Amino acid sequence: MRPRSADLPTRILGLTLLLGVMALAFLTLRILLIPLVAASFVAYLFDPAVVALQRRGMQRGSAFGLLLAISLIAIITFLALAPSWLRLESLNANSESFTDRMEKQFGEMEHSISQRFPMFQSVHLASKVNQKAGEFAAHFFEGLPALITSFTVNLLLVPFIAYFMVRDGRTLRRRIVSLVPNRYFEMTLMMLHRIDRQIGGYLRGRIIECMLVAVTQIIAMGIAAAFVDQPQILLISVVCGATNLIPYVGPLMGAGFGILLYLGAYGLPMSAVLGLLAATLVAHIIDNVAIAPLVLSHNVDLHPLTVALVLVIGGELLGILGLLIAIPVAASMKVVAQEIYANYQLQTRLEE
Amino acid sequence: MKADSIWGNIFRYGHRKESLAEILQNVPLFQDLTTKELRILEGLVHIRAYQPDEPVFVESEPGAGMYVIRTGRVDIKLKHRSEHPLVLAELETGDFFGEMALLGDTSRSATAVTREASELIGFFLPDLEEIINLHPSMGAKITFGLAKTLADRLRYTNAQLREVWEIRGANETTLG
C-alpha cells in the first residue's frame, strides 16, 4: 500500500487549483455581477411582453429584440421631442468650481443663520461643510470618468446578456434541472418555478414603481419650475427613480444628488433647493400612498437593520451601482431562502 | 416479399422506440392535440431514466406532475398495515400515473416504484402552466383531457364503492 504522504503533492496541487478557480470565479463575478443583475432586471421586466408576442407566434429572442428596439426608439423620440424645460443640459462643472460655489452658498447660508440666531455664530458651518463637500467633489470628479466608462460598457453589455437570458434562459433551466438526481428532481423543479415567479413579480413591481416615481418627480418638479428655477429635471428625476430602489435612504440620496447639483454646479439660490425638496417629498408621498400599494403585489419586506447591512456590503463591494442592486439582490435571496424553508415545512407536514 | 428484401430494409426502422409524440398521443390527456401541438409538447416534457426498484415518487410527499411510461414497468403501491405494501396497479409502456398532482400543491396518494429499468416521460405543473400561458387553446385541450380522466377515475371509484356496499348489505342480510 502506498503511504498517505505520497498523495500530498497531488493534494496541494488540487487545493491550489481549486483556490485559483475560486479566485477566478470571484473576480469574474465581481466584474460581471452588475451587468448580470441589470440584465436579469431587463429580462424580467420585458418577460410579460415577450410572452404576449410569443403567443402571436414570435420566437422569444426576436420578440425581445423587437421590444428593445421599440423601447430605444421611444426613448430617443422622447428625448428629441421633449419640451425645452425637460431637456438634458450639458453640465459644465469641475472640482474647483464646485468647491467655490459650495463655499459661496454655505457662506451666505451661515451669514443669514448667524444674523437670525446669534447663538450659532461660533459654529462655523460653512468651513466645515465646505471642507467635506470639497473632499466629496474631488473624489466624485476623480471617479467620474471611470464611472462613465463602466456605465457605457454596461449599457452595451446589459441588452446583449439580457437577450441571451430571454432566449436561452428556459432551456438552460431545463438543462440544469435535468442534471438533478431523480430523488430531488420534482422538488427542485417546483422550487425553481416558484422562485422564478416570486422574483419576477417582485423585480417587475420594483422597476415599474421606480419608473412611475421618476415620472411623478418630473411632474412635481415641472410644477415647481413654474415658481422657482429648476434645471436638469430629467436627470434628477431619473436619479431619484433609480435611488428609489433603496428603501428608506433612497429618496434622500436622490434629493441629495439634486441639491449638490443645484448648489455646486449651478450655484442656484436656496429657493431652487426648497422647490426640489418639495417636489421630492410630493413624489415620495404619492409613491407610498398610491404607486407602491398598486404595483407591488409581491412585496418582500427586509428588516431595516438588514437593509443597512446589505447597503454597506453592496457599497463596499461595487460602489454606487452596488448600492442600487444590493436591495433587489438581497430581496431575491430572501425569496430563495423562504421557498427552500416553505418546501422543507411542507415536506415535514406531509410526512407527519 | 421477404422480410429482408431491399424494400423491407429501406422502409424498416428496425427495433426503434416509439417516438415521444406517438406515446403521448395515446395518453387521454393529450389525445385531442394536433400534430403541431404534440411537437410543442415534445419540447416541454422531461425524459427521466430509472434503475429497477427505484422510487419515482413516495406516498405523502408533495407532487409536481404526471409520468408516462416510455419503456419499462412501474408498480403503484399503498402503505398497508401488513409488512408488504398493497400493490394497486402494475403499469407498463404507454400507461400514465400521478396526474392528480397537475391540479396544484397536493401530496402523492400512493408510491410509484419501477419494477425494471425504465424510461419515463414527466409532464409537470410548470410545463402545464407554460402551455396555458403561451398556447391557451392547447392548454384548454389538456386541462379538459385531465378533467375527463379524473371524472373517469371518480366513476370507477364510485362503481367500486357501490360493489363494496352491495356486498356488505348482502352479508348483513345473511347474518341478520
JSON list of C-alpha atoms in Angstrom, two decimals, chain B residues 13-169:
[
{"chain": "B", "resi": 13, "resn": "TYR", "atom": "CA", "xyz": [-36.90, 1.43, -38.99]},
{"chain": "B", "resi": 14, "resn": "GLY", "atom": "CA", "xyz": [-35.68, -1.60, -37.05]},
{"chain": "B", "resi": 15, "resn": "HIS", "atom": "CA", "xyz": [-36.46, -2.12, -33.37]},
{"chain": "B", "resi": 16, "resn": "ARG", "atom": "CA", "xyz": [-36.78, 1.58, -32.70]},
{"chain": "B", "resi": 17, "resn": "LYS", "atom": "CA", "xyz": [-38.51, 3.06, -29.69]},
{"chain": "B", "resi": 18, "resn": "GLU", "atom": "CA", "xyz": [-41.90, 4.59, -30.32]},
{"chain": "B", "resi": 19, "resn": "SER", "atom": "CA", "xyz": [-41.46, 8.31, -30.86]},
{"chain": "B", "resi": 20, "resn": "LEU", "atom": "CA", "xyz": [-42.40, 10.64, -28.00]},
{"chain": "B", "resi": 21, "resn": "ALA", "atom": "CA", "xyz": [-45.33, 12.03, -29.98]},
{"chain": "B", "resi": 22, "resn": "GLU", "atom": "CA", "xyz": [-46.68, 8.52, -30.67]},
{"chain": "B", "resi": 23, "resn": "ILE", "atom": "CA", "xyz": [-46.64, 7.64, -26.98]},
{"chain": "B", "resi": 24, "resn": "LEU", "atom": "CA", "xyz": [-48.05, 10.98, -25.84]},
{"chain": "B", "resi": 25, "resn": "GLN", "atom": "CA", "xyz": [-50.89, 10.85, -28.38]},
{"chain": "B", "resi": 26, "resn": "ASN", "atom": "CA", "xyz": [-52.19, 7.66, -26.75]},
{"chain": "B", "resi": 27, "resn": "VAL", "atom": "CA", "xyz": [-52.47, 9.33, -23.34]},
{"chain": "B", "resi": 28, "resn": "PRO", "atom": "CA", "xyz": [-56.09, 10.53, -22.81]},
{"chain": "B", "resi": 29, "resn": "LEU", "atom": "CA", "xyz": [-54.87, 13.96, -21.64]},
{"chain": "B", "resi": 30, "resn": "PHE", "atom": "CA", "xyz": [-53.14, 14.60, -24.96]},
{"chain": "B", "resi": 31, "resn": "GLN", "atom": "CA", "xyz": [-55.30, 12.67, -27.44]},
{"chain": "B", "resi": 32, "resn": "ASP", "atom": "CA", "xyz": [-57.08, 15.78, -28.78]},
{"chain": "B", "resi": 33, "resn": "LEU", "atom": "CA", "xyz": [-53.82, 17.59, -29.59]},
{"chain": "B", "resi": 34, "resn": "THR", "atom": "CA", "xyz": [-52.85, 18.26, -33.21]},
{"chain": "B", "resi": 35, "resn": "THR", "atom": "CA", "xyz": [-49.50, 17.13, -34.66]},
{"chain": "B", "resi": 36, "resn": "LYS", "atom": "CA", "xyz": [-48.10, 20.65, -34.23]},
{"chain": "B", "resi": 37, "resn": "GLU", "atom": "CA", "xyz": [-49.27, 20.79, -30.60]},
{"chain": "B", "resi": 38, "resn": "LEU", "atom": "CA", "xyz": [-47.75, 17.36, -29.93]},
{"chain": "B", "resi": 39, "resn": "ARG", "atom": "CA", "xyz": [-44.45, 18.68, -31.26]},
{"chain": "B", "resi": 40, "resn": "ILE", "atom": "CA", "xyz": [-44.65, 21.62, -28.81]},
{"chain": "B", "resi": 41, "resn": "LEU", "atom": "CA", "xyz": [-45.40, 19.13, -26.02]},
{"chain": "B", "resi": 42, "resn": "GLU", "atom": "CA", "xyz": [-42.39, 17.02, -27.02]},
{"chain": "B", "resi": 43, "resn": "GLY", "atom": "CA", "xyz": [-40.16, 20.03, -26.38]},
{"chain": "B", "resi": 44, "resn": "LEU", "atom": "CA", "xyz": [-41.60, 20.59, -22.91]},
{"chain": "B", "resi": 45, "resn": "VAL", "atom": "CA", "xyz": [-41.68, 17.12, -21.33]},
{"chain": "B", "resi": 46, "resn": "HIS", "atom": "CA", "xyz": [-38.79, 15.70, -19.30]},
{"chain": "B", "resi": 47, "resn": "ILE", "atom": "CA", "xyz": [-37.24, 12.31, -20.07]},
{"chain": "B", "resi": 48, "resn": "ARG", "atom": "CA", "xyz": [-36.02, 10.54, -16.92]},
{"chain": "B", "resi": 49, "resn": "ALA", "atom": "CA", "xyz": [-34.20, 7.19, -16.59]},
{"chain": "B", "resi": 50, "resn": "TYR", "atom": "CA", "xyz": [-34.76, 4.95, -13.55]},
{"chain": "B", "resi": 51, "resn": "GLN", "atom": "CA", "xyz": [-33.00, 1.86, -12.20]},
{"chain": "B", "resi": 52, "resn": "PRO", "atom": "CA", "xyz": [-35.00, -1.25, -11.19]},
{"chain": "B", "resi": 53, "resn": "ASP", "atom": "CA", "xyz": [-36.79, -0.82, -7.80]},
{"chain": "B", "resi": 54, "resn": "GLU", "atom": "CA", "xyz": [-36.13, 2.92, -7.76]},
{"chain": "B", "resi": 55, "resn": "PRO", "atom": "CA", "xyz": [-38.95, 5.07, -6.34]},
{"chain": "B", "resi": 56, "resn": "VAL", "atom": "CA", "xyz": [-40.39, 7.57, -8.83]},
{"chain": "B", "resi": 57, "resn": "PHE", "atom": "CA", "xyz": [-42.30, 9.30, -6.05]},
{"chain": "B", "resi": 58, "resn": "VAL", "atom": "CA", "xyz": [-43.25, 8.44, -2.49]},
{"chain": "B", "resi": 59, "resn": "GLU", "atom": "CA", "xyz": [-46.70, 8.50, -0.86]},
{"chain": "B", "resi": 60, "resn": "SER", "atom": "CA", "xyz": [-47.48, 11.70, 1.10]},
{"chain": "B", "resi": 61, "resn": "GLU", "atom": "CA", "xyz": [-44.62, 13.69, -0.48]},
{"chain": "B", "resi": 62, "resn": "PRO", "atom": "CA", "xyz": [-45.51, 16.84, -2.44]},
{"chain": "B", "resi": 63, "resn": "GLY", "atom": "CA", "xyz": [-46.17, 16.06, -6.10]},
{"chain": "B", "resi": 64, "resn": "ALA", "atom": "CA", "xyz": [-45.27, 18.10, -9.18]},
{"chain": "B", "resi": 65, "resn": "GLY", "atom": "CA", "xyz": [-46.95, 16.25, -12.05]},
{"chain": "B", "resi": 66, "resn": "MET", "atom": "CA", "xyz": [-47.54, 13.09, -14.03]},
{"chain": "B", "resi": 67, "resn": "TYR", "atom": "CA", "xyz": [-45.43, 10.44, -15.74]},
{"chain": "B", "resi": 68, "resn": "VAL", "atom": "CA", "xyz": [-45.98, 8.37, -18.89]},
{"chain": "B", "resi": 69, "resn": "ILE", "atom": "CA", "xyz": [-44.04, 5.11, -19.19]},
{"chain": "B", "resi": 70, "resn": "ARG", "atom": "CA", "xyz": [-41.90, 5.13, -22.35]},
{"chain": "B", "resi": 71, "resn": "THR", "atom": "CA", "xyz": [-40.18, 1.83, -21.59]},
{"chain": "B", "resi": 72, "resn": "GLY", "atom": "CA", "xyz": [-40.22, -0.48, -18.57]},
{"chain": "B", "resi": 73, "resn": "ARG", "atom": "CA", "xyz": [-42.76, -1.23, -15.84]},
{"chain": "B", "resi": 74, "resn": "VAL", "atom": "CA", "xyz": [-43.90, 0.63, -12.72]},
{"chain": "B", "resi": 75, "resn": "ASP", "atom": "CA", "xyz": [-45.82, -0.57, -9.64]},
{"chain": "B", "resi": 76, "resn": "ILE", "atom": "CA", "xyz": [-48.20, 1.74, -7.79]},
{"chain": "B", "resi": 77, "resn": "LYS", "atom": "CA", "xyz": [-48.16, 0.81, -4.10]},
{"chain": "B", "resi": 78, "resn": "LEU", "atom": "CA", "xyz": [-50.01, 1.91, -0.98]},
{"chain": "B", "resi": 79, "resn": "LYS", "atom": "CA", "xyz": [-48.75, 1.77, 2.62]},
{"chain": "B", "resi": 80, "resn": "HIS", "atom": "CA", "xyz": [-50.61, -1.02, 4.38]},
{"chain": "B", "resi": 81, "resn": "ARG", "atom": "CA", "xyz": [-50.97, -2.32, 7.90]},
{"chain": "B", "resi": 82, "resn": "SER", "atom": "CA", "xyz": [-49.21, -5.55, 6.92]},
{"chain": "B", "resi": 83, "resn": "GLU", "atom": "CA", "xyz": [-45.45, -5.68, 6.26]},
{"chain": "B", "resi": 84, "resn": "HIS", "atom": "CA", "xyz": [-45.87, -5.67, 2.48]},
{"chain": "B", "resi": 85, "resn": "PRO", "atom": "CA", "xyz": [-47.39, -2.64, 0.78]},
{"chain": "B", "resi": 86, "resn": "LEU", "atom": "CA", "xyz": [-50.60, -3.11, -1.18]},
{"chain": "B", "resi": 87, "resn": "VAL", "atom": "CA", "xyz": [-49.92, -3.10, -4.94]},
{"chain": "B", "resi": 88, "resn": "LEU", "atom": "CA", "xyz": [-52.73, -1.07, -6.51]},
{"chain": "B", "resi": 89, "resn": "ALA", "atom": "CA", "xyz": [-51.61, -1.33, -10.13]},
{"chain": "B", "resi": 90, "resn": "GLU", "atom": "CA", "xyz": [-48.88, -2.74, -12.34]},
{"chain": "B", "resi": 91, "resn": "LEU", "atom": "CA", "xyz": [-48.28, -0.33, -15.20]},
{"chain": "B", "resi": 92, "resn": "GLU", "atom": "CA", "xyz": [-46.36, -0.79, -18.43]},
{"chain": "B", "resi": 93, "resn": "THR", "atom": "CA", "xyz": [-45.31, 1.05, -21.59]},
{"chain": "B", "resi": 94, "resn": "GLY", "atom": "CA", "xyz": [-47.83, 3.72, -22.60]},
{"chain": "B", "resi": 95, "resn": "ASP", "atom": "CA", "xyz": [-49.56, 3.85, -19.18]},
{"chain": "B", "resi": 96, "resn": "PHE", "atom": "CA", "xyz": [-49.58, 7.05, -17.16]},
{"chain": "B", "resi": 97, "resn": "PHE", "atom": "CA", "xyz": [-49.82, 7.92, -13.46]},
{"chain": "B", "resi": 98, "resn": "GLY", "atom": "CA", "xyz": [-49.58, 10.81, -10.97]},
{"chain": "B", "resi": 99, "resn": "GLU", "atom": "CA", "xyz": [-51.82, 13.17, -12.98]},
{"chain": "B", "resi": 100, "resn": "MET", "atom": "CA", "xyz": [-53.64, 14.43, -9.83]},
{"chain": "B", "resi": 101, "resn": "ALA", "atom": "CA", "xyz": [-50.52, 16.45, -8.96]},
{"chain": "B", "resi": 102, "resn": "LEU", "atom": "CA", "xyz": [-51.14, 18.60, -12.03]},
{"chain": "B", "resi": 103, "resn": "LEU", "atom": "CA", "xyz": [-54.00, 20.22, -10.11]},
{"chain": "B", "resi": 104, "resn": "GLY", "atom": "CA", "xyz": [-51.77, 22.00, -7.60]},
{"chain": "B", "resi": 105, "resn": "ASP", "atom": "CA", "xyz": [-49.98, 21.62, -4.26]},
{"chain": "B", "resi": 106, "resn": "THR", "atom": "CA", "xyz": [-51.20, 18.16, -3.31]},
{"chain": "B", "resi": 107, "resn": "SER", "atom": "CA", "xyz": [-49.39, 15.25, -1.73]},
{"chain": "B", "resi": 108, "resn": "ARG", "atom": "CA", "xyz": [-48.90, 11.96, -3.57]},
{"chain": "B", "resi": 109, "resn": "SER", "atom": "CA", "xyz": [-51.68, 9.49, -2.73]},
{"chain": "B", "resi": 110, "resn": "ALA", "atom": "CA", "xyz": [-49.50, 6.40, -3.43]},
{"chain": "B", "resi": 111, "resn": "THR", "atom": "CA", "xyz": [-45.91, 5.36, -4.06]},
{"chain": "B", "resi": 112, "resn": "ALA", "atom": "CA", "xyz": [-44.62, 4.58, -7.57]},
{"chain": "B", "resi": 113, "resn": "VAL", "atom": "CA", "xyz": [-41.65, 2.19, -7.88]},
{"chain": "B", "resi": 114, "resn": "THR", "atom": "CA", "xyz": [-40.03, 0.88, -11.07]},
{"chain": "B", "resi": 115, "resn": "ARG", "atom": "CA", "xyz": [-40.12, -2.88, -11.46]},
{"chain": "B", "resi": 116, "resn": "GLU", "atom": "CA", "xyz": [-37.31, -2.88, -14.06]},
{"chain": "B", "resi": 117, "resn": "ALA", "atom": "CA", "xyz": [-35.01, -0.32, -15.69]},
{"chain": "B", "resi": 118, "resn": "SER", "atom": "CA", "xyz": [-37.46, 2.23, -17.08]},
{"chain": "B", "resi": 119, "resn": "GLU", "atom": "CA", "xyz": [-37.61, 5.42, -19.04]},
{"chain": "B", "resi": 120, "resn": "LEU", "atom": "CA", "xyz": [-40.41, 7.78, -18.05]},
{"chain": "B", "resi": 121, "resn": "ILE", "atom": "CA", "xyz": [-41.77, 10.94, -19.65]},
{"chain": "B", "resi": 122, "resn": "GLY", "atom": "CA", "xyz": [-42.50, 13.58, -17.00]},
{"chain": "B", "resi": 123, "resn": "PHE", "atom": "CA", "xyz": [-45.08, 16.32, -17.51]},
{"chain": "B", "resi": 124, "resn": "PHE", "atom": "CA", "xyz": [-45.31, 18.75, -14.62]},
{"chain": "B", "resi": 125, "resn": "LEU", "atom": "CA", "xyz": [-47.35, 21.67, -13.33]},
{"chain": "B", "resi": 126, "resn": "PRO", "atom": "CA", "xyz": [-44.84, 24.36, -14.52]},
{"chain": "B", "resi": 127, "resn": "ASP", "atom": "CA", "xyz": [-44.99, 22.81, -18.02]},
{"chain": "B", "resi": 128, "resn": "LEU", "atom": "CA", "xyz": [-48.81, 22.88, -17.99]},
{"chain": "B", "resi": 129, "resn": "GLU", "atom": "CA", "xyz": [-48.78, 26.50, -16.77]},
{"chain": "B", "resi": 130, "resn": "GLU", "atom": "CA", "xyz": [-46.36, 27.44, -19.56]},
{"chain": "B", "resi": 131, "resn": "ILE", "atom": "CA", "xyz": [-48.65, 25.81, -22.16]},
{"chain": "B", "resi": 132, "resn": "ILE", "atom": "CA", "xyz": [-51.73, 27.61, -20.74]},
{"chain": "B", "resi": 133, "resn": "ASN", "atom": "CA", "xyz": [-49.76, 30.88, -20.84]},
{"chain": "B", "resi": 134, "resn": "LEU", "atom": "CA", "xyz": [-48.30, 30.52, -24.33]},
{"chain": "B", "resi": 135, "resn": "HIS", "atom": "CA", "xyz": [-50.81, 28.29, -26.15]},
{"chain": "B", "resi": 136, "resn": "PRO", "atom": "CA", "xyz": [-54.19, 28.78, -24.42]},
{"chain": "B", "resi": 137, "resn": "SER", "atom": "CA", "xyz": [-56.21, 26.55, -26.78]},
{"chain": "B", "resi": 138, "resn": "MET", "atom": "CA", "xyz": [-53.71, 23.70, -26.33]},
{"chain": "B", "resi": 139, "resn": "GLY", "atom": "CA", "xyz": [-53.83, 24.27, -22.56]},
{"chain": "B", "resi": 140, "resn": "ALA", "atom": "CA", "xyz": [-57.64, 24.06, -22.65]},
{"chain": "B", "resi": 141, "resn": "LYS", "atom": "CA", "xyz": [-57.47, 20.72, -24.51]},
{"chain": "B", "resi": 142, "resn": "ILE", "atom": "CA", "xyz": [-55.04, 19.27, -21.94]},
{"chain": "B", "resi": 143, "resn": "THR", "atom": "CA", "xyz": [-56.99, 20.51, -18.90]},
{"chain": "B", "resi": 144, "resn": "PHE", "atom": "CA", "xyz": [-60.23, 19.19, -20.45]},
{"chain": "B", "resi": 145, "resn": "GLY", "atom": "CA", "xyz": [-58.49, 15.85, -21.02]},
{"chain": "B", "resi": 146, "resn": "LEU", "atom": "CA", "xyz": [-57.31, 15.92, -17.38]},
{"chain": "B", "resi": 147, "resn": "ALA", "atom": "CA", "xyz": [-60.86, 16.66, -16.18]},
{"chain": "B", "resi": 148, "resn": "LYS", "atom": "CA", "xyz": [-62.23, 13.77, -18.29]},
{"chain": "B", "resi": 149, "resn": "THR", "atom": "CA", "xyz": [-59.58, 11.39, -16.93]},
{"chain": "B", "resi": 150, "resn": "LEU", "atom": "CA", "xyz": [-60.32, 12.38, -13.33]},
{"chain": "B", "resi": 151, "resn": "ALA", "atom": "CA", "xyz": [-64.09, 12.03, -13.98]},
{"chain": "B", "resi": 152, "resn": "ASP", "atom": "CA", "xyz": [-63.48, 8.51, -15.35]},
{"chain": "B", "resi": 153, "resn": "ARG", "atom": "CA", "xyz": [-61.43, 7.63, -12.26]},
{"chain": "B", "resi": 154, "resn": "LEU", "atom": "CA", "xyz": [-64.20, 9.02, -9.99]},
{"chain": "B", "resi": 155, "resn": "ARG", "atom": "CA", "xyz": [-66.84, 7.00, -11.86]},
{"chain": "B", "resi": 156, "resn": "TYR", "atom": "CA", "xyz": [-64.71, 3.87, -11.48]},
{"chain": "B", "resi": 157, "resn": "THR", "atom": "CA", "xyz": [-64.22, 4.53, -7.74]},
{"chain": "B", "resi": 158, "resn": "ASN", "atom": "CA", "xyz": [-68.00, 5.09, -7.30]},
{"chain": "B", "resi": 159, "resn": "ALA", "atom": "CA", "xyz": [-68.71, 1.79, -9.05]},
{"chain": "B", "resi": 160, "resn": "GLN", "atom": "CA", "xyz": [-66.25, 0.01, -6.76]},
{"chain": "B", "resi": 161, "resn": "LEU", "atom": "CA", "xyz": [-67.77, 1.66, -3.67]},
{"chain": "B", "resi": 162, "resn": "ARG", "atom": "CA", "xyz": [-71.24, 0.58, -4.83]},
{"chain": "B", "resi": 163, "resn": "GLU", "atom": "CA", "xyz": [-69.96, -3.02, -5.17]},
{"chain": "B", "resi": 164, "resn": "VAL", "atom": "CA", "xyz": [-68.50, -2.89, -1.64]},
{"chain": "B", "resi": 165, "resn": "TRP", "atom": "CA", "xyz": [-71.79, -1.54, -0.21]},
{"chain": "B", "resi": 166, "resn": "GLU", "atom": "CA", "xyz": [-73.79, -4.20, -2.05]},
{"chain": "B", "resi": 167, "resn": "ILE", "atom": "CA", "xyz": [-71.50, -6.98, -0.76]},
{"chain": "B", "resi": 168, "resn": "ARG", "atom": "CA", "xyz": [-71.70, -5.54, 2.78]},
{"chain": "B", "resi": 169, "resn": "GLY", "atom": "CA", "xyz": [-75.50, -5.19, 2.52]}
]
